[in-house]
């Protein structure tokens, strides 16, 4: 299994091969757990998100389309959506915003050190306001409407800032304009 590609493993998982799921878990659990921990300080919540992610991978492996994303990107998207949904369900009152600009280095996974540095460098090219909005939206799960309320800015301004920040990051990370 260790010599198999991620796509081969996913195809095997689609045929209910538990060893393939274990190998995919070995490869990506630390990365996905670190992402979940970045979004919540609650260890149990991060663990539950990780478990839910791999359950979803097990259930949805047959629907994976490699023309749309890599296996890693597909799994990160699943984990991120699950975590955002958990955060939104859990949030009953307005979240206290203690430090939305937590250090990326603190909770990112070690195996992807180069990628982490690349993303951190790209985020550093944003102005503080744009970076704060992206972090609140991506890592804290706030909607555009909530961001407008939190920051006291018009909704259109929040949406525009986020859209421009994402376009800027895409340009910085790919080297081409969107």
Short mmCIF file of N, CA and C in Angstrom, two decimals:
data_model
loop_
_atom_site.label_atom_id
_atom_site.label_comp_id
_atom_site.label_asym_id
_atom_site.label_seq_id
_atom_site.Cartn_x
_atom_site.Cartn_y
_atom_site.Cartn_z
N UNK A 1 0.81 -1.21 0.00
CA UNK A 1 0.00 0.00 0.00
C UNK A 1 0.85 1.27 0.00
N UNK A 2 2.00 1.23 0.67
CA UNK A 2 2.80 2.44 0.79
C UNK A 2 3.30 2.96 -0.56
N UNK A 3 3.41 2.09 -1.55
CA UNK A 3 3.88 2.52 -2.86
C UNK A 3 2.75 3.00 -3.76
N UNK A 4 1.53 2.88 -3.31
CA UNK A 4 0.37 3.27 -4.12
C UNK A 4 0.21 4.79 -4.13
N UNK A 5 -0.33 5.30 -5.24
CA UNK A 5 -0.64 6.72 -5.30
C UNK A 5 -1.91 6.98 -4.49
N UNK A 6 -2.15 8.25 -4.19
CA UNK A 6 -3.37 8.62 -3.47
C UNK A 6 -4.60 8.20 -4.27
N UNK A 7 -4.56 8.38 -5.58
CA UNK A 7 -5.71 8.01 -6.43
C UNK A 7 -5.94 6.51 -6.43
N UNK A 8 -4.87 5.74 -6.43
CA UNK A 8 -5.03 4.29 -6.36
C UNK A 8 -5.65 3.88 -5.02
N UNK A 9 -5.19 4.52 -3.96
CA UNK A 9 -5.75 4.22 -2.65
C UNK A 9 -7.24 4.56 -2.60
N UNK A 10 -7.60 5.70 -3.16
CA UNK A 10 -9.01 6.10 -3.15
C UNK A 10 -9.88 5.14 -3.96
N UNK A 11 -9.34 4.65 -5.07
CA UNK A 11 -10.08 3.65 -5.86
C UNK A 11 -10.29 2.38 -5.04
N UNK A 12 -9.26 1.98 -4.30
CA UNK A 12 -9.39 0.80 -3.44
C UNK A 12 -10.39 1.04 -2.30
N UNK A 13 -10.37 2.24 -1.75
CA UNK A 13 -11.33 2.59 -0.70
C UNK A 13 -12.75 2.52 -1.26
N UNK A 14 -12.92 2.96 -2.50
CA UNK A 14 -14.22 2.87 -3.15
C UNK A 14 -14.72 1.44 -3.26
N UNK A 15 -13.78 0.50 -3.24
CA UNK A 15 -14.13 -0.94 -3.27
C UNK A 15 -14.07 -1.53 -1.86
N UNK A 16 -14.06 -0.63 -0.86
CA UNK A 16 -14.12 -0.99 0.56
C UNK A 16 -12.87 -1.70 1.09
N UNK A 17 -11.71 -1.25 0.65
CA UNK A 17 -10.45 -1.80 1.12
C UNK A 17 -10.00 -1.01 2.36
N UNK A 18 -10.09 -1.63 3.52
CA UNK A 18 -9.75 -0.95 4.77
C UNK A 18 -8.26 -0.64 4.89
N UNK A 19 -7.41 -1.48 4.31
CA UNK A 19 -5.97 -1.21 4.36
C UNK A 19 -5.63 0.06 3.59
N UNK A 20 -6.33 0.29 2.49
CA UNK A 20 -6.11 1.52 1.72
C UNK A 20 -6.53 2.73 2.54
N UNK A 21 -7.63 2.62 3.27
CA UNK A 21 -8.08 3.72 4.13
C UNK A 21 -7.05 3.98 5.22
N UNK A 22 -6.50 2.93 5.79
CA UNK A 22 -5.47 3.10 6.82
C UNK A 22 -4.25 3.83 6.26
N UNK A 23 -3.86 3.49 5.04
CA UNK A 23 -2.69 4.15 4.44
C UNK A 23 -2.98 5.62 4.16
N UNK A 24 -4.16 5.91 3.64
CA UNK A 24 -4.52 7.31 3.39
C UNK A 24 -4.58 8.08 4.72
N UNK A 25 -5.08 7.43 5.74
CA UNK A 25 -5.12 8.04 7.08
C UNK A 25 -3.70 8.33 7.56
N UNK A 26 -2.80 7.36 7.40
CA UNK A 26 -1.41 7.55 7.81
C UNK A 26 -0.79 8.76 7.12
N UNK A 27 -1.10 8.92 5.85
CA UNK A 27 -0.52 10.02 5.07
C UNK A 27 -1.09 11.38 5.45
N UNK A 28 -2.39 11.46 5.68
CA UNK A 28 -3.04 12.77 5.77
C UNK A 28 -3.64 13.13 7.12
N UNK A 29 -3.76 12.21 8.03
CA UNK A 29 -4.36 12.54 9.33
C UNK A 29 -3.61 13.66 10.06
N UNK A 30 -2.28 13.65 10.11
CA UNK A 30 -1.59 14.74 10.82
C UNK A 30 -1.88 16.11 10.18
N UNK A 31 -1.90 16.17 8.88
CA UNK A 31 -2.17 17.42 8.17
C UNK A 31 -3.58 17.92 8.45
N UNK A 32 -4.57 17.01 8.32
CA UNK A 32 -5.97 17.39 8.52
C UNK A 32 -6.25 17.73 9.98
N UNK A 33 -5.62 17.02 10.88
CA UNK A 33 -5.79 17.32 12.32
C UNK A 33 -5.23 18.70 12.63
N UNK A 34 -4.09 19.03 12.08
CA UNK A 34 -3.50 20.35 12.32
C UNK A 34 -4.40 21.44 11.76
N UNK A 35 -5.00 21.18 10.61
CA UNK A 35 -5.92 22.16 10.04
C UNK A 35 -7.12 22.36 10.97
N UNK A 36 -7.67 21.27 11.47
CA UNK A 36 -8.81 21.36 12.39
C UNK A 36 -8.41 22.07 13.67
N UNK A 37 -7.22 21.79 14.18
CA UNK A 37 -6.74 22.46 15.40
C UNK A 37 -6.51 23.94 15.16
N UNK A 38 -6.18 24.30 13.96
CA UNK A 38 -6.02 25.72 13.61
C UNK A 38 -7.37 26.43 13.70
N UNK A 39 -8.44 25.68 13.43
CA UNK A 39 -9.77 26.27 13.42
C UNK A 39 -10.44 26.24 14.80
N UNK A 40 -9.99 25.36 15.68
CA UNK A 40 -10.56 25.28 17.03
C UNK A 40 -9.48 24.85 18.02
N UNK A 41 -9.47 25.45 19.18
CA UNK A 41 -8.51 25.02 20.20
C UNK A 41 -8.95 23.74 20.91
N UNK A 42 -10.17 23.29 20.64
CA UNK A 42 -10.74 22.12 21.31
C UNK A 42 -10.23 20.84 20.65
N UNK A 43 -9.38 20.13 21.37
CA UNK A 43 -8.77 18.89 20.86
C UNK A 43 -9.83 17.86 20.47
N UNK A 44 -10.84 17.70 21.31
CA UNK A 44 -11.90 16.72 21.02
C UNK A 44 -12.66 17.09 19.75
N UNK A 45 -12.91 18.37 19.58
CA UNK A 45 -13.61 18.84 18.38
C UNK A 45 -12.77 18.56 17.13
N UNK A 46 -11.48 18.79 17.21
CA UNK A 46 -10.58 18.51 16.09
C UNK A 46 -10.54 17.01 15.79
N UNK A 47 -10.48 16.20 16.83
CA UNK A 47 -10.48 14.74 16.65
C UNK A 47 -11.77 14.26 15.99
N UNK A 48 -12.89 14.82 16.43
CA UNK A 48 -14.19 14.43 15.86
C UNK A 48 -14.26 14.83 14.38
N UNK A 49 -13.73 16.00 14.06
CA UNK A 49 -13.71 16.44 12.66
C UNK A 49 -12.86 15.49 11.82
N UNK A 50 -11.73 15.08 12.35
CA UNK A 50 -10.84 14.15 11.64
C UNK A 50 -11.56 12.82 11.39
N UNK A 51 -12.22 12.31 12.42
CA UNK A 51 -12.96 11.06 12.27
C UNK A 51 -14.08 11.22 11.24
N UNK A 52 -14.81 12.31 11.30
CA UNK A 52 -15.89 12.57 10.35
C UNK A 52 -15.35 12.68 8.92
N UNK A 53 -14.18 13.28 8.78
CA UNK A 53 -13.58 13.43 7.46
C UNK A 53 -13.29 12.07 6.84
N UNK A 54 -12.66 11.19 7.60
CA UNK A 54 -12.33 9.89 7.04
C UNK A 54 -13.56 9.00 6.84
N UNK A 55 -14.58 9.22 7.65
CA UNK A 55 -15.84 8.52 7.40
C UNK A 55 -16.43 8.98 6.07
N UNK A 56 -16.39 10.31 5.84
CA UNK A 56 -16.90 10.86 4.58
C UNK A 56 -16.06 10.37 3.39
N UNK A 57 -14.76 10.29 3.56
CA UNK A 57 -13.88 9.76 2.50
C UNK A 57 -14.28 8.32 2.19
N UNK A 58 -14.51 7.53 3.22
CA UNK A 58 -14.93 6.13 3.05
C UNK A 58 -16.23 6.06 2.27
N UNK A 59 -17.17 6.93 2.63
CA UNK A 59 -18.49 6.91 2.00
C UNK A 59 -18.49 7.48 0.58
N UNK A 60 -17.64 8.47 0.32
CA UNK A 60 -17.70 9.20 -0.94
C UNK A 60 -16.56 8.88 -1.91
N UNK A 61 -15.72 7.91 -1.59
CA UNK A 61 -14.54 7.62 -2.42
C UNK A 61 -14.91 7.36 -3.88
N UNK A 62 -16.02 6.71 -4.12
CA UNK A 62 -16.43 6.40 -5.50
C UNK A 62 -16.77 7.65 -6.30
N UNK A 63 -17.13 8.72 -5.61
CA UNK A 63 -17.54 9.94 -6.32
C UNK A 63 -16.37 10.88 -6.60
N UNK A 64 -15.16 10.53 -6.16
CA UNK A 64 -14.00 11.38 -6.39
C UNK A 64 -13.75 11.55 -7.88
N UNK A 65 -13.49 12.80 -8.30
CA UNK A 65 -13.21 13.11 -9.70
C UNK A 65 -11.87 13.81 -9.77
N UNK A 66 -10.85 13.10 -10.24
CA UNK A 66 -9.50 13.68 -10.26
C UNK A 66 -9.36 14.84 -11.23
N UNK A 67 -10.31 15.03 -12.13
CA UNK A 67 -10.24 16.18 -13.04
C UNK A 67 -10.60 17.48 -12.30
N UNK A 68 -11.21 17.36 -11.13
CA UNK A 68 -11.61 18.54 -10.37
C UNK A 68 -10.60 18.93 -9.29
N UNK A 69 -9.92 17.93 -8.72
CA UNK A 69 -8.98 18.23 -7.63
C UNK A 69 -8.09 17.01 -7.37
N UNK A 70 -7.00 17.26 -6.66
CA UNK A 70 -6.16 16.15 -6.21
C UNK A 70 -6.85 15.50 -5.00
N UNK A 71 -6.41 14.33 -4.63
CA UNK A 71 -6.98 13.65 -3.46
C UNK A 71 -6.78 14.51 -2.22
N UNK A 72 -5.60 15.09 -2.07
CA UNK A 72 -5.32 15.92 -0.90
C UNK A 72 -6.26 17.13 -0.86
N UNK A 73 -6.43 17.81 -1.97
CA UNK A 73 -7.32 18.97 -2.02
C UNK A 73 -8.75 18.56 -1.72
N UNK A 74 -9.18 17.44 -2.27
CA UNK A 74 -10.53 16.93 -2.03
C UNK A 74 -10.75 16.65 -0.54
N UNK A 75 -9.76 16.02 0.09
CA UNK A 75 -9.88 15.71 1.51
C UNK A 75 -9.83 16.97 2.37
N UNK A 76 -8.99 17.92 2.03
CA UNK A 76 -8.92 19.19 2.77
C UNK A 76 -10.26 19.91 2.66
N UNK A 77 -10.87 19.89 1.48
CA UNK A 77 -12.17 20.53 1.29
C UNK A 77 -13.22 19.86 2.16
N UNK A 78 -13.23 18.55 2.21
CA UNK A 78 -14.18 17.82 3.06
C UNK A 78 -13.97 18.22 4.52
N UNK A 79 -12.74 18.18 4.98
CA UNK A 79 -12.44 18.50 6.38
C UNK A 79 -12.82 19.94 6.71
N UNK A 80 -12.49 20.85 5.81
CA UNK A 80 -12.78 22.26 6.06
C UNK A 80 -14.28 22.49 6.15
N UNK A 81 -15.04 21.92 5.23
CA UNK A 81 -16.50 22.09 5.26
C UNK A 81 -17.10 21.49 6.53
N UNK A 82 -16.63 20.33 6.91
CA UNK A 82 -17.13 19.71 8.15
C UNK A 82 -16.82 20.58 9.36
N UNK A 83 -15.62 21.11 9.43
CA UNK A 83 -15.23 21.93 10.57
C UNK A 83 -16.03 23.23 10.60
N UNK A 84 -16.21 23.84 9.45
CA UNK A 84 -17.01 25.07 9.39
C UNK A 84 -18.44 24.78 9.87
N UNK A 85 -19.02 23.69 9.40
CA UNK A 85 -20.37 23.34 9.83
C UNK A 85 -20.43 23.09 11.34
N UNK A 86 -19.42 22.42 11.88
CA UNK A 86 -19.38 22.19 13.33
C UNK A 86 -19.27 23.51 14.09
N UNK A 87 -18.43 24.41 13.61
CA UNK A 87 -18.26 25.70 14.28
C UNK A 87 -19.56 26.51 14.23
N UNK A 88 -20.21 26.50 13.11
CA UNK A 88 -21.45 27.28 12.98
C UNK A 88 -22.56 26.71 13.85
N UNK A 89 -22.64 25.39 13.95
CA UNK A 89 -23.66 24.78 14.81
C UNK A 89 -23.37 25.05 16.28
N UNK A 90 -22.11 25.04 16.62
CA UNK A 90 -21.70 25.21 18.01
C UNK A 90 -21.87 26.64 18.49
N UNK A 91 -21.71 27.59 17.58
CA UNK A 91 -21.73 28.99 17.96
C UNK A 91 -23.16 29.41 18.31
N UNK A 92 -23.38 29.76 19.55
CA UNK A 92 -24.69 30.21 19.99
C UNK A 92 -24.71 31.72 20.11
N UNK A 93 -23.65 32.28 20.62
CA UNK A 93 -23.55 33.73 20.74
C UNK A 93 -22.33 34.20 19.97
N UNK A 94 -22.16 35.48 19.89
CA UNK A 94 -21.02 36.03 19.17
C UNK A 94 -19.73 35.57 19.81
N UNK A 95 -18.83 35.07 18.98
CA UNK A 95 -17.56 34.55 19.44
C UNK A 95 -16.67 35.70 19.90
N UNK A 96 -15.97 35.47 20.99
CA UNK A 96 -15.02 36.46 21.46
C UNK A 96 -13.80 36.39 20.56
N UNK A 97 -13.41 37.52 20.04
CA UNK A 97 -12.28 37.55 19.11
C UNK A 97 -11.02 37.95 19.85
N UNK A 98 -10.34 36.97 20.37
CA UNK A 98 -9.16 37.27 21.16
C UNK A 98 -7.95 37.55 20.28
N UNK A 99 -7.65 36.67 19.37
CA UNK A 99 -6.48 36.84 18.51
C UNK A 99 -6.73 36.15 17.19
N UNK A 100 -7.44 36.78 16.25
CA UNK A 100 -7.74 36.13 14.98
C UNK A 100 -6.53 35.89 14.10
N UNK A 101 -5.43 36.55 14.40
CA UNK A 101 -4.24 36.39 13.55
C UNK A 101 -3.22 35.51 14.26
N UNK A 102 -3.68 34.30 14.64
CA UNK A 102 -2.77 33.35 15.28
C UNK A 102 -1.65 32.99 14.30
N UNK A 103 -0.54 32.64 14.87
CA UNK A 103 0.63 32.30 14.07
C UNK A 103 0.40 31.01 13.28
N UNK A 104 0.57 31.08 11.96
CA UNK A 104 0.41 29.90 11.12
C UNK A 104 1.38 28.79 11.48
N UNK A 105 2.55 29.15 11.94
CA UNK A 105 3.56 28.14 12.24
C UNK A 105 3.17 27.30 13.45
N UNK A 106 2.38 27.83 14.36
CA UNK A 106 2.09 27.15 15.62
C UNK A 106 1.35 25.84 15.45
N UNK A 107 0.41 25.76 14.51
CA UNK A 107 -0.41 24.55 14.46
C UNK A 107 -0.41 23.86 13.10
N UNK A 108 0.38 24.30 12.18
CA UNK A 108 0.42 23.67 10.88
C UNK A 108 1.23 22.38 10.94
N UNK A 109 0.91 21.45 10.07
CA UNK A 109 1.59 20.16 10.12
C UNK A 109 3.03 20.21 9.65
N UNK A 110 3.88 19.48 10.32
CA UNK A 110 5.30 19.46 9.97
C UNK A 110 5.60 18.82 8.62
N UNK A 111 4.89 17.75 8.19
CA UNK A 111 5.26 17.10 6.93
C UNK A 111 5.15 18.02 5.71
N UNK A 112 4.37 19.03 5.77
CA UNK A 112 4.19 19.91 4.64
C UNK A 112 4.85 21.27 4.88
N UNK A 113 6.05 21.24 5.44
CA UNK A 113 6.74 22.45 5.84
C UNK A 113 6.90 23.44 4.68
N UNK A 114 7.28 22.97 3.53
CA UNK A 114 7.49 23.86 2.38
C UNK A 114 6.18 24.51 1.96
N UNK A 115 5.12 23.72 1.87
CA UNK A 115 3.81 24.27 1.52
C UNK A 115 3.37 25.30 2.54
N UNK A 116 3.54 24.98 3.81
CA UNK A 116 3.15 25.88 4.88
C UNK A 116 3.90 27.22 4.77
N UNK A 117 5.19 27.15 4.50
CA UNK A 117 5.97 28.37 4.34
C UNK A 117 5.51 29.16 3.13
N UNK A 118 5.20 28.47 2.06
CA UNK A 118 4.74 29.12 0.83
C UNK A 118 3.43 29.87 1.07
N UNK A 119 2.49 29.22 1.76
CA UNK A 119 1.20 29.85 2.06
C UNK A 119 1.41 31.01 3.03
N UNK A 120 2.22 30.81 4.06
CA UNK A 120 2.48 31.88 5.03
C UNK A 120 3.10 33.09 4.34
N UNK A 121 4.04 32.85 3.43
CA UNK A 121 4.66 33.95 2.69
C UNK A 121 3.62 34.68 1.83
N UNK A 122 2.74 33.92 1.20
CA UNK A 122 1.70 34.54 0.37
C UNK A 122 0.76 35.38 1.23
N UNK A 123 0.38 34.87 2.39
CA UNK A 123 -0.50 35.62 3.28
C UNK A 123 0.16 36.91 3.76
N UNK A 124 1.47 36.87 3.93
CA UNK A 124 2.20 38.07 4.37
C UNK A 124 2.16 39.19 3.34
N UNK A 125 1.85 38.87 2.09
CA UNK A 125 1.78 39.91 1.06
C UNK A 125 0.47 40.69 1.12
N UNK A 126 -0.48 40.19 1.92
CA UNK A 126 -1.77 40.88 2.08
C UNK A 126 -1.66 41.98 3.13
N UNK A 127 -2.50 42.99 3.00
CA UNK A 127 -2.56 43.99 4.06
C UNK A 127 -3.26 43.35 5.26
N UNK A 128 -3.07 43.94 6.43
CA UNK A 128 -3.57 43.35 7.68
C UNK A 128 -5.08 43.15 7.66
N UNK A 129 -5.81 44.10 7.09
CA UNK A 129 -7.27 44.01 7.05
C UNK A 129 -7.72 42.82 6.21
N UNK A 130 -7.14 42.64 5.04
CA UNK A 130 -7.51 41.54 4.16
C UNK A 130 -7.17 40.20 4.80
N UNK A 131 -6.00 40.12 5.40
CA UNK A 131 -5.58 38.88 6.05
C UNK A 131 -6.52 38.55 7.21
N UNK A 132 -6.88 39.54 7.99
CA UNK A 132 -7.78 39.31 9.14
C UNK A 132 -9.14 38.79 8.65
N UNK A 133 -9.67 39.39 7.61
CA UNK A 133 -10.96 38.93 7.08
C UNK A 133 -10.88 37.49 6.57
N UNK A 134 -9.82 37.16 5.85
CA UNK A 134 -9.66 35.79 5.36
C UNK A 134 -9.53 34.80 6.51
N UNK A 135 -8.76 35.14 7.51
CA UNK A 135 -8.59 34.24 8.64
C UNK A 135 -9.89 34.06 9.41
N UNK A 136 -10.64 35.13 9.59
CA UNK A 136 -11.92 35.02 10.29
C UNK A 136 -12.91 34.18 9.49
N UNK A 137 -12.89 34.32 8.17
CA UNK A 137 -13.80 33.55 7.33
C UNK A 137 -13.36 32.09 7.24
N UNK A 138 -12.09 31.86 6.94
CA UNK A 138 -11.62 30.50 6.71
C UNK A 138 -11.42 29.71 7.99
N UNK A 139 -10.73 30.28 8.97
CA UNK A 139 -10.37 29.53 10.16
C UNK A 139 -11.40 29.62 11.28
N UNK A 140 -12.22 30.67 11.26
CA UNK A 140 -13.23 30.81 12.31
C UNK A 140 -14.64 30.52 11.80
N UNK A 141 -14.80 30.41 10.50
CA UNK A 141 -16.09 30.01 9.94
C UNK A 141 -17.14 31.11 9.87
N UNK A 142 -16.72 32.36 9.94
CA UNK A 142 -17.69 33.46 9.87
C UNK A 142 -18.18 33.68 8.45
N UNK A 143 -19.46 33.98 8.33
CA UNK A 143 -20.04 34.32 7.03
C UNK A 143 -19.72 35.77 6.71
N UNK A 144 -19.99 36.17 5.48
CA UNK A 144 -19.77 37.57 5.09
C UNK A 144 -20.61 38.51 5.94
N UNK A 145 -21.85 38.13 6.20
CA UNK A 145 -22.74 38.97 7.01
C UNK A 145 -22.16 39.13 8.42
N UNK A 146 -21.69 38.04 8.99
CA UNK A 146 -21.10 38.12 10.33
C UNK A 146 -19.84 38.99 10.33
N UNK A 147 -19.04 38.87 9.28
CA UNK A 147 -17.83 39.70 9.20
C UNK A 147 -18.18 41.17 9.11
N UNK A 148 -19.22 41.50 8.38
CA UNK A 148 -19.66 42.90 8.28
C UNK A 148 -20.07 43.41 9.66
N UNK A 149 -20.78 42.58 10.41
CA UNK A 149 -21.23 42.98 11.75
C UNK A 149 -20.03 43.12 12.69
N UNK A 150 -19.12 42.16 12.64
CA UNK A 150 -17.95 42.17 13.54
C UNK A 150 -17.06 43.38 13.27
N UNK A 151 -16.83 43.66 11.99
CA UNK A 151 -15.89 44.73 11.64
C UNK A 151 -16.57 46.10 11.51
N UNK A 152 -17.89 46.11 11.45
CA UNK A 152 -18.60 47.39 11.29
C UNK A 152 -18.50 47.94 9.88
N UNK A 153 -18.15 47.09 8.93
CA UNK A 153 -18.02 47.53 7.54
C UNK A 153 -19.24 47.12 6.74
N UNK A 154 -19.52 47.81 5.64
CA UNK A 154 -20.63 47.40 4.77
C UNK A 154 -20.37 46.00 4.19
N UNK A 155 -21.45 45.24 4.00
CA UNK A 155 -21.35 43.88 3.49
C UNK A 155 -20.62 43.85 2.14
N UNK A 156 -20.96 44.75 1.25
CA UNK A 156 -20.31 44.80 -0.06
C UNK A 156 -18.81 45.00 0.04
N UNK A 157 -18.39 45.81 1.00
CA UNK A 157 -16.97 46.07 1.21
C UNK A 157 -16.26 44.81 1.71
N UNK A 158 -16.91 44.08 2.60
CA UNK A 158 -16.33 42.83 3.10
C UNK A 158 -16.17 41.83 1.96
N UNK A 159 -17.21 41.67 1.16
CA UNK A 159 -17.16 40.72 0.04
C UNK A 159 -16.08 41.10 -0.95
N UNK A 160 -16.00 42.38 -1.27
CA UNK A 160 -14.99 42.85 -2.23
C UNK A 160 -13.58 42.62 -1.70
N UNK A 161 -13.36 42.94 -0.44
CA UNK A 161 -12.03 42.76 0.15
C UNK A 161 -11.63 41.28 0.12
N UNK A 162 -12.54 40.39 0.47
CA UNK A 162 -12.23 38.96 0.46
C UNK A 162 -11.97 38.47 -0.95
N UNK A 163 -12.82 38.88 -1.90
CA UNK A 163 -12.63 38.46 -3.29
C UNK A 163 -11.28 38.94 -3.82
N UNK A 164 -10.93 40.20 -3.55
CA UNK A 164 -9.64 40.73 -4.01
C UNK A 164 -8.46 40.04 -3.32
N UNK A 165 -8.61 39.74 -2.05
CA UNK A 165 -7.53 39.05 -1.32
C UNK A 165 -7.31 37.65 -1.88
N UNK A 166 -8.39 36.93 -2.17
CA UNK A 166 -8.25 35.60 -2.75
C UNK A 166 -7.63 35.65 -4.14
N UNK A 167 -8.02 36.63 -4.93
CA UNK A 167 -7.44 36.78 -6.27
C UNK A 167 -5.94 37.10 -6.15
N UNK A 168 -5.60 37.94 -5.19
CA UNK A 168 -4.20 38.29 -4.97
C UNK A 168 -3.39 37.04 -4.56
N UNK A 169 -3.95 36.25 -3.63
CA UNK A 169 -3.25 35.04 -3.20
C UNK A 169 -3.08 34.06 -4.36
N UNK A 170 -4.12 33.91 -5.16
CA UNK A 170 -4.03 33.02 -6.33
C UNK A 170 -2.92 33.49 -7.26
N UNK A 171 -2.84 34.79 -7.47
CA UNK A 171 -1.80 35.35 -8.34
C UNK A 171 -0.41 35.13 -7.74
N UNK A 172 -0.26 35.37 -6.47
CA UNK A 172 1.04 35.20 -5.81
C UNK A 172 1.46 33.73 -5.84
N UNK A 173 0.52 32.85 -5.58
CA UNK A 173 0.88 31.43 -5.47
C UNK A 173 1.02 30.71 -6.79
N UNK A 174 0.34 31.20 -7.83
CA UNK A 174 0.44 30.54 -9.13
C UNK A 174 1.31 31.30 -10.11
N UNK A 175 1.52 32.57 -9.82
CA UNK A 175 2.35 33.38 -10.72
C UNK A 175 1.59 33.88 -11.93
N UNK A 176 0.26 33.72 -11.93
CA UNK A 176 -0.52 34.24 -13.06
C UNK A 176 -1.78 34.91 -12.56
N UNK A 177 -2.24 35.86 -13.34
CA UNK A 177 -3.44 36.61 -12.97
C UNK A 177 -4.69 35.76 -13.17
N UNK A 178 -5.68 36.01 -12.29
CA UNK A 178 -6.96 35.27 -12.38
C UNK A 178 -7.81 35.78 -13.52
#
